[in-house]
Coordinates of C-alpha atoms in Angstrom, one line a residue:
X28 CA 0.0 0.0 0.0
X29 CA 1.6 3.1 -1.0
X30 CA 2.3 5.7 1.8
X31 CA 0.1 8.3 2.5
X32 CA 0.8 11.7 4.7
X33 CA 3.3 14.3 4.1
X34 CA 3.0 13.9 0.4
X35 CA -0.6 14.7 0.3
X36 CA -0.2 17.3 3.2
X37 CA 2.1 19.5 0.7
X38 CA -0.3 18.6 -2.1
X39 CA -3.5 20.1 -0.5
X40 CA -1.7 23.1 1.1
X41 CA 0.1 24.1 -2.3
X42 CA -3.4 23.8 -4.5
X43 CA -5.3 25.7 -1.8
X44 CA -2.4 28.7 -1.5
X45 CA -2.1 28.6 -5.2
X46 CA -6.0 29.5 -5.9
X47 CA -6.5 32.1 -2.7
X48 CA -3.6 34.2 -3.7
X49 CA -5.2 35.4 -6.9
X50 CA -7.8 36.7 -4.5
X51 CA -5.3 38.0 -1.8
X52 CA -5.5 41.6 -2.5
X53 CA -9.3 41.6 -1.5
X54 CA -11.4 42.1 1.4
X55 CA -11.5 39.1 3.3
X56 CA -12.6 40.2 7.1
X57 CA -16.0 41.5 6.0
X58 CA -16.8 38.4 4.0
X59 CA -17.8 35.2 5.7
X60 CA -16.6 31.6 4.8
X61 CA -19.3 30.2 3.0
X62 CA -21.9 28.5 5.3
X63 CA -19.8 29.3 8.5
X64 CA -20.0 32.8 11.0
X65 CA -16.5 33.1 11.0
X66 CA -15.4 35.2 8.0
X67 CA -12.9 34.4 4.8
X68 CA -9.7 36.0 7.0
X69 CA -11.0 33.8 10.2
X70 CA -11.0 31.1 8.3
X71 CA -7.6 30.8 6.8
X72 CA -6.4 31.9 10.1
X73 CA -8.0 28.5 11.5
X74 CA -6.5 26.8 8.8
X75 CA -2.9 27.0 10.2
X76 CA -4.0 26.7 13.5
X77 CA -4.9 23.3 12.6
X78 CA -2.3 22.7 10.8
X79 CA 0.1 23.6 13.5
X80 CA -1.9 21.9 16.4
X81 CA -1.6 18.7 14.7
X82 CA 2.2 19.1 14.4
X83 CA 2.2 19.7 17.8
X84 CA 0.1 16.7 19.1
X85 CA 2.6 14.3 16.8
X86 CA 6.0 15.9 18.0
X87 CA 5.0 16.2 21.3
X88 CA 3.6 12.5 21.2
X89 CA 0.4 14.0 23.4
X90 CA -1.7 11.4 25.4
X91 CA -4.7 12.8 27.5
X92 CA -4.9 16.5 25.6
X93 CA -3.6 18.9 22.9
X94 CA -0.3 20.4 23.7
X95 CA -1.1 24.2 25.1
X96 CA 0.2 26.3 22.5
X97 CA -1.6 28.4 19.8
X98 CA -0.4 30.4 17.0
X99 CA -1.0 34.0 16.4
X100 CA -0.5 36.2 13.6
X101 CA 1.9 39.3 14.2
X102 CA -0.3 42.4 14.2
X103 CA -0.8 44.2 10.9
X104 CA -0.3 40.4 9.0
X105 CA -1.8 40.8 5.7
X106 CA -3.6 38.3 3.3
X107 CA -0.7 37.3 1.8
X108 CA 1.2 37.0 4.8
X109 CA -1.7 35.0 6.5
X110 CA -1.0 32.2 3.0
X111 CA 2.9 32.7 3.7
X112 CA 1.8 31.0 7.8
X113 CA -0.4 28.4 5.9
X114 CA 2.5 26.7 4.0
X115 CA 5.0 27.2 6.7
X116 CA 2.7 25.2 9.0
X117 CA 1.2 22.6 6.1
X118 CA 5.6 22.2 5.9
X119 CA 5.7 22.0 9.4
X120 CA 2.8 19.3 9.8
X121 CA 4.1 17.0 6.5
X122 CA 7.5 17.0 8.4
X123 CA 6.2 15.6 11.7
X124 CA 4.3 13.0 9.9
X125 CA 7.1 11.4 7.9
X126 CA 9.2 11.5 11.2
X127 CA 6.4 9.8 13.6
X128 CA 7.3 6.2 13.5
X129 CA 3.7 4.4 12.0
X130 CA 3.1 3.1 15.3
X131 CA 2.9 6.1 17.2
X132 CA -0.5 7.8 18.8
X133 CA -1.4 11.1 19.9
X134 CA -4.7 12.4 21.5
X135 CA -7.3 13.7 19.3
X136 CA -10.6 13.3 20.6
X137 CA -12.7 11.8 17.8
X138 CA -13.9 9.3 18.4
X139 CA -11.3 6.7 20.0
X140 CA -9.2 9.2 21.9
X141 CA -6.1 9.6 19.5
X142 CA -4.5 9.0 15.8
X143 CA -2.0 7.5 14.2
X144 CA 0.5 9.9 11.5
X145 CA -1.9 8.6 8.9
X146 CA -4.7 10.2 11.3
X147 CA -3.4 13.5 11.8
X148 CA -2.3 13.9 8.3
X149 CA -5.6 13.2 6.8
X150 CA -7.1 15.7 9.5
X151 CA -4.5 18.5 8.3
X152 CA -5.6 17.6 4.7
X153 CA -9.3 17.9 5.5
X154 CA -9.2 21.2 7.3
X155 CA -7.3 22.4 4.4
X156 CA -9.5 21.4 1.5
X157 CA -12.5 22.0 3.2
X158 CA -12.2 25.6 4.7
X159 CA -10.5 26.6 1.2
X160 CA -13.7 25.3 -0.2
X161 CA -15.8 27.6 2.2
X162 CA -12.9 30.4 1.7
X163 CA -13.5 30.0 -2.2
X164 CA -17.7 29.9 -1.8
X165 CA -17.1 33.7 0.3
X166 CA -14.5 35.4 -2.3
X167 CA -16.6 33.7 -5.2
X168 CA -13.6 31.3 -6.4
X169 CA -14.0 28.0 -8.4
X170 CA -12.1 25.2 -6.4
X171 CA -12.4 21.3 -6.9
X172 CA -9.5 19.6 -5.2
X173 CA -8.0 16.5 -7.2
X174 CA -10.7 13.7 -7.1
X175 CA -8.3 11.0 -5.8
X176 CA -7.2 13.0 -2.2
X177 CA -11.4 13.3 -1.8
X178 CA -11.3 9.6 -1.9
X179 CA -8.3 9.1 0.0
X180 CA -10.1 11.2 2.7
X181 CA -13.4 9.7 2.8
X182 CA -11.7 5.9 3.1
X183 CA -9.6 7.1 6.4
X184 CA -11.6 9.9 8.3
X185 CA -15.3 8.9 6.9
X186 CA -15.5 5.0 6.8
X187 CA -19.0 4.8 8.0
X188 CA -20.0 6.9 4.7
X189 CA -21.2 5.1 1.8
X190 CA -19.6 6.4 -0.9
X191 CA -20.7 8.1 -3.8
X192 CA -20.7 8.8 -7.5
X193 CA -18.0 11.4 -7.1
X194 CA -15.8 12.0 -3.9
X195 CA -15.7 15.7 -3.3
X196 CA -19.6 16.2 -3.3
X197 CA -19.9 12.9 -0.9
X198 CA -17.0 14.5 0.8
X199 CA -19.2 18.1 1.3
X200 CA -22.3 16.1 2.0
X201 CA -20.2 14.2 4.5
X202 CA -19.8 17.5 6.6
X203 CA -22.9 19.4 6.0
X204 CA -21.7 21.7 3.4
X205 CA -23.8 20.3 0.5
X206 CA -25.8 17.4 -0.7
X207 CA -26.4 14.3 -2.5
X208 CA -29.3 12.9 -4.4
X209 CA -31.4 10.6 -1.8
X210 CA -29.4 11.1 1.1
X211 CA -30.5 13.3 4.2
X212 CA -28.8 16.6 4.9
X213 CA -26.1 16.0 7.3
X214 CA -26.6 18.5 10.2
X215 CA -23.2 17.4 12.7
X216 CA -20.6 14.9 12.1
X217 CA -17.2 14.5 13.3
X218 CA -14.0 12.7 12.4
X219 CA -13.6 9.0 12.8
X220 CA -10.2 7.7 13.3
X221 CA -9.9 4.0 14.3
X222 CA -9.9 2.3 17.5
X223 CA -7.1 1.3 18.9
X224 CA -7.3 -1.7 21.6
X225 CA -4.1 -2.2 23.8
X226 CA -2.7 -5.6 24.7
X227 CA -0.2 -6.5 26.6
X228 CA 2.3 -7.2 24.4
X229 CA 0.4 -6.2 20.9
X230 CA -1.7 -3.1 19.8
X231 CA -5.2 -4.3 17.7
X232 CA -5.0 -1.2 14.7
X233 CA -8.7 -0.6 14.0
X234 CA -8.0 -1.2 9.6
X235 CA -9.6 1.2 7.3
X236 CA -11.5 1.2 4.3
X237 CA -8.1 2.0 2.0
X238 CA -6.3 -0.5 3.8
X239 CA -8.9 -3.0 3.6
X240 CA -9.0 -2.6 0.3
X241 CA -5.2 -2.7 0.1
X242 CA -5.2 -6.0 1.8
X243 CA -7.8 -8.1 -0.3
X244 CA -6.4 -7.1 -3.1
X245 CA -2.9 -8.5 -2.0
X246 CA -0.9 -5.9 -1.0
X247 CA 0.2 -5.0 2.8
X248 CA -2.4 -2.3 4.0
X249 CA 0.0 0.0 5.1
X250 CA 1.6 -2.8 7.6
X251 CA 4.7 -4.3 8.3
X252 CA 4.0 -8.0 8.3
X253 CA 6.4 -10.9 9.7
X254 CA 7.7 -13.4 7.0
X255 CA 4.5 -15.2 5.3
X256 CA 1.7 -12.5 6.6
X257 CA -0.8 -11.6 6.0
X258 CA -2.3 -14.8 6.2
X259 CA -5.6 -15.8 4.0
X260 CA -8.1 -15.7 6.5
X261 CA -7.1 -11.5 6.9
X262 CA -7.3 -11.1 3.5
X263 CA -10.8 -12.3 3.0
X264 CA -12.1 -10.4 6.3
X265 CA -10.2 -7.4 4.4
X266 CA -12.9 -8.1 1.6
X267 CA -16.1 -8.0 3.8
X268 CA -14.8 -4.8 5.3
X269 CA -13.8 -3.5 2.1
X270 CA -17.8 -4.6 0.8
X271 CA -19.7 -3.9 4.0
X272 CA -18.0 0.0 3.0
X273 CA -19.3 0.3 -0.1
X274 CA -22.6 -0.4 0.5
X275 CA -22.8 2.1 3.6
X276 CA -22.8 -0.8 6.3
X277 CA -19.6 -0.6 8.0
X278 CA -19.3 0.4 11.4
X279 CA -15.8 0.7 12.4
X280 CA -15.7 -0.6 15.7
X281 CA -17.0 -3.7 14.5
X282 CA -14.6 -4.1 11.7
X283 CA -11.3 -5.4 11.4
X284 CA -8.1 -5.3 13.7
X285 CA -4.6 -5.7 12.7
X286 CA -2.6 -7.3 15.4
X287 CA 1.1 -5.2 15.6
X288 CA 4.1 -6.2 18.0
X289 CA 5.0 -3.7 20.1
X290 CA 8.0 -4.5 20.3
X291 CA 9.4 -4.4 16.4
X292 CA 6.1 -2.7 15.4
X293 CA 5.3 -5.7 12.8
X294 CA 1.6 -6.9 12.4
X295 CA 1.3 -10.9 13.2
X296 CA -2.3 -11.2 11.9
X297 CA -5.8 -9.6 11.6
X298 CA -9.0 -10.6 14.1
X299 CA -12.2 -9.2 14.4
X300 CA -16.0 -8.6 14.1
X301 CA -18.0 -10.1 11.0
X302 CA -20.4 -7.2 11.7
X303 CA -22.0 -5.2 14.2
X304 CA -24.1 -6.8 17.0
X305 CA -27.4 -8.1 15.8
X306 CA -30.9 -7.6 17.4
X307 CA -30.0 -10.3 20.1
X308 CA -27.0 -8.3 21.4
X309 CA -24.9 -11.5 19.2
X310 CA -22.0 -10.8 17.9
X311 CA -19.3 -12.7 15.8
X312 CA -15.3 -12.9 16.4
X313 CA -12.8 -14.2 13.5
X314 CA -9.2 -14.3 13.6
X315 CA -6.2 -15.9 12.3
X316 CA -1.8 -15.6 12.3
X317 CA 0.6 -15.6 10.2
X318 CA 2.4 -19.3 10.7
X319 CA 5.3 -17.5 11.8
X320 CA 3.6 -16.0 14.6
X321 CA 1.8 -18.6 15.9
X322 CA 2.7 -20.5 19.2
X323 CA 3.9 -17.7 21.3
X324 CA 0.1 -16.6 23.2
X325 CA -0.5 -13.9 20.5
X326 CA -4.0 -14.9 19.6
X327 CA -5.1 -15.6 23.3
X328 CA -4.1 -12.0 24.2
X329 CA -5.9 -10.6 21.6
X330 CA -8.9 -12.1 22.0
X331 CA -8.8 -11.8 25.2
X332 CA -8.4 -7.9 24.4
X333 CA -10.8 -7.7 22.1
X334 CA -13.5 -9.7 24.1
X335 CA -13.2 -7.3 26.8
X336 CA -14.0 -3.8 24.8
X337 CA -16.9 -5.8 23.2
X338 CA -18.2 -7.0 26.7
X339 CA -18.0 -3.4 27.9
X340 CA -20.5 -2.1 25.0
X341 CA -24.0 -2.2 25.9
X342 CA -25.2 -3.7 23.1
X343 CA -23.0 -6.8 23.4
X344 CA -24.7 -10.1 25.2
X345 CA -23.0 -12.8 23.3
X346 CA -19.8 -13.0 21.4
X347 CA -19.7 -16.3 19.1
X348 CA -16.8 -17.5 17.2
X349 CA -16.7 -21.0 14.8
X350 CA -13.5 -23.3 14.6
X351 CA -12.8 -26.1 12.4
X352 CA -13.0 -29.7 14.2
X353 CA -9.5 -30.6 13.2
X354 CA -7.9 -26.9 14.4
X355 CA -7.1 -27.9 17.7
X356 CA -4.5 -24.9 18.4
X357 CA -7.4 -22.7 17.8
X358 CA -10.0 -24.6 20.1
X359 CA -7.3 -23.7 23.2
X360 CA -7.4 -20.6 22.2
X361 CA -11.2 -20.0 22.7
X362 CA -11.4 -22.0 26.0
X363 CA -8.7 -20.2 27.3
X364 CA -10.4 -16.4 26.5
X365 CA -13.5 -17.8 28.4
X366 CA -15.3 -19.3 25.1
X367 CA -17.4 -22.6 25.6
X368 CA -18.8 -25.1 23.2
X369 CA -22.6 -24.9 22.4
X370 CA -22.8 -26.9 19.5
X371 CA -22.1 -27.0 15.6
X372 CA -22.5 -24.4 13.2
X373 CA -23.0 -26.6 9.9
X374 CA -19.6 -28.7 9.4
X375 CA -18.1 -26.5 12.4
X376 CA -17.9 -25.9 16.2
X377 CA -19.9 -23.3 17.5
X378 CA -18.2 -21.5 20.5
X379 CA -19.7 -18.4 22.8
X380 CA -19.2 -15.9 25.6
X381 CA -22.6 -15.1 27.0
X382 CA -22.5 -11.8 29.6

C-alpha cells in the first residue's frame, strides 16, 4: 500500500495557497466563509492553526490532551502573509508525519481518543481542502481539489459513509456543506479515526477502508508484516470490510483489527467482528496468524483484548466465534479467552461468551 501523509499534506496546502492568492488583494474580514460565521480572513487563520496543532500533538507524542500552545499572527499580517503562515505550517505538519514512527498515537478526541501519522495527516488535509472550499464559496472562487485525495479522505476519516458517485460532493455532504441525491442533509458529524485496543504485548489497529481494500487485493495495507503475513483468513475479512463500506454498512468498531508487536512494530495477523451486534446483542469474532507467529500466546491475548472492549459495549450479550474440528490450536485458544462449546455451526464448532 503506497504511503500516505506528508505527500498529500504538501499537495493540499500548495493547491489551496495557489488559488486564494489570486484573490489575496481583496477584502476578506467582511466576508464570511461560505456556510460558516466566521469570515474568509477567520477562516484561513484556523487553517494554520490546525495545521500547527496537529504538528504539535505528533512531535510532542500527546496522550490525554492537545499540547497548550496556539499560534497567532503578528499584528498588521496581511492576506498574503496570512498564506505565507499556511505553507510554513502545512511544511511544518508534512515534516512531523514522515518522522512519527507508524506506530505512534497522539490524543485527538474523535472518536477513540487519538491518531496515528496517517490520522493527523488526513485531518490537516481535510481542514485544508474543506475551509478553502468555504474560503473560495465567500470570495466567489472556483475550487475542486484533485478527485483522488477526496477519496483518500473519505476511506480514512469517513469510513461509515457510503460512498458516492464522485468523492468531493460525498466529501461536502459528508460534513454538511452540501448534498447528494437521496441522502438526508447531514446536520453534525465529526472525524472517525480507528480504534485502537491495547494488549499487553500487541496493539489491535482498528483497519480502514483503504487498507482493507489494500489487503484483499494483496498488498500490505500499510503494515509491516512478519515473514508469510498476511495470512488468508485477513485477507478475506479485508474483503467484507472493504464490501460492507461500499454499501454504507460498516461500522468501524466492528470491523477489522490488525494485530502489531510492540516490540518491532510488525503486524502478526488480523481478528475481528464479522459485523455489528445483531438484534439479540450477538455478535461474531474471527481471527487468524501468520504461521510465523503462531505459538507464542498472540491470539489468546488478543482475543482476550478484544473480548473485553466488546463486553463493555451495551449492546454486546453474546460473542460467538466458529472453529474447524480438526484446528485444535485454535479450540485452546477459545477456552482459554472464556469461550465454551454450544454446539455445531453446519460442518463446524460453534463457540460463545454469553455476559
Amino acid at each position: 500500500m503506497r504511503a500516505w501523509g506528508g505527500e498529500q499534506v504538501e499537495a493540499a496546502v500548495a493547491g489551496a495557497v495557489a488559488l486564494l492568492r489570486t484573490a489575496a488583494d481583496r477584502d476578506w474580514d467582511g466576508v464570511p466563509a461560505g456556510r460558516l460565521e466566521w469570515s474568509c480572513r477567520r477562516t484561513a487563520e484556523h487553517i494554520a492553526s490546525d495545521l500547527i496543532a496537529y504538528a504539535g500533538q505528533l512531535a510532542g507524542r500527546a496522550q490525554s490532551a492537545y499540547v497548550p500552545f496556539d499560534i497567532t499572527l503578528d499584528e498588521g499580517t496581511d492576506n498574503a502573509g496570512a498564506l505565507d503562515v499556511i505553507e510554513a505550517t502545512g511544511t511544518l505538519l508534512a515534516a512531523a508525519v514522515r518522522t512519527t514512527p507508524r506506530q505512534v498515537r497522539a490524543f485527538h478526541p474523535y472518536p477513540f481518543r487519538s491518531a496515528n501519522r496517517e490520522g493527523f495527516a488526513a485531518m490537516g488535509v481535510a481542514e485544508v481542502l474543506l475551509h478553502t472550499h468555504d474560503i473560495a464559496q465567500g470570495l466567489g472562487l472556483p475550487y475542486e481539489p484533485p478527485a483522488e485525495l477526496c477519496e483518500d479522505l473519505l476511506t480514512r476519516l469517513f469510513p461509515h459513509v457510503q460512498p458516492g458517485a464522485e468523492a468531493w460532493p460525498t466529501l461536502l455532504w459528508a460534513t454538511g456543506r452540501g448534498e447528494l441525491p437521496g441522502r438526508a442533509p447531514v446536520t453534525g458529524w465529526k472525524w472517525s479515526n480507528p480504534l485502537a485496543i491495547p494488549a499487553e504485548r500487541l496493539t489491535l489497529e482498528g483497519v480502514t477502508p483503504a487498507a482493507a481494500r489494500d489487503l484483499s487485493a494483496g498488498g500490505d495495507g500499510g503494515f509491516p508484516w512478519v515473514d508469510g503475513g498476511p495470512y488468508q483468513g485477513t485477507r478475506e475479512a479485508a474483503g467484507m470490510v472493504a464490501k460492507a463500506y461500499e454499501a454504507g454498512l460498516h461500522r468501524p468498531e466492528w470491523g477489522m483489527f490488525v494485530l502489531v508487536r510492540r516490540e518491532d512494530g510488525r503486524a502478526v495477523g488480523g481478528m475481528g467482528f464479522h459485523g455489528p451486534p445483531d438484534e439479540e446483542g450477538r455478535a461474531e469474532i474471527g481471527y487468524d496468524l501468520a504461521v510465523a507467529a503462531r505459538g507464542n500466546g498472540h491470539a489468546t491475548e488478543a482475543l482476550r483484548a478484544l473480548t473485553a472492549w466488546a463486553r463493555a459495549r451495551d449492546e454486546v450479550r453474546v460473542l460467538f466465534a466458529t472453529v474447524e474440528p480438526d484446528n485444535l490450536p485454535s479450540q485452546r485458544v477459545l477456552g482459554r479467552a472464556g469461550f465454551t462449546r454450544v454446539g455445531t455451526d453446519g460442518e463446524l464448532l460453534a463457540y460463545e461468551l454469553r455476559d
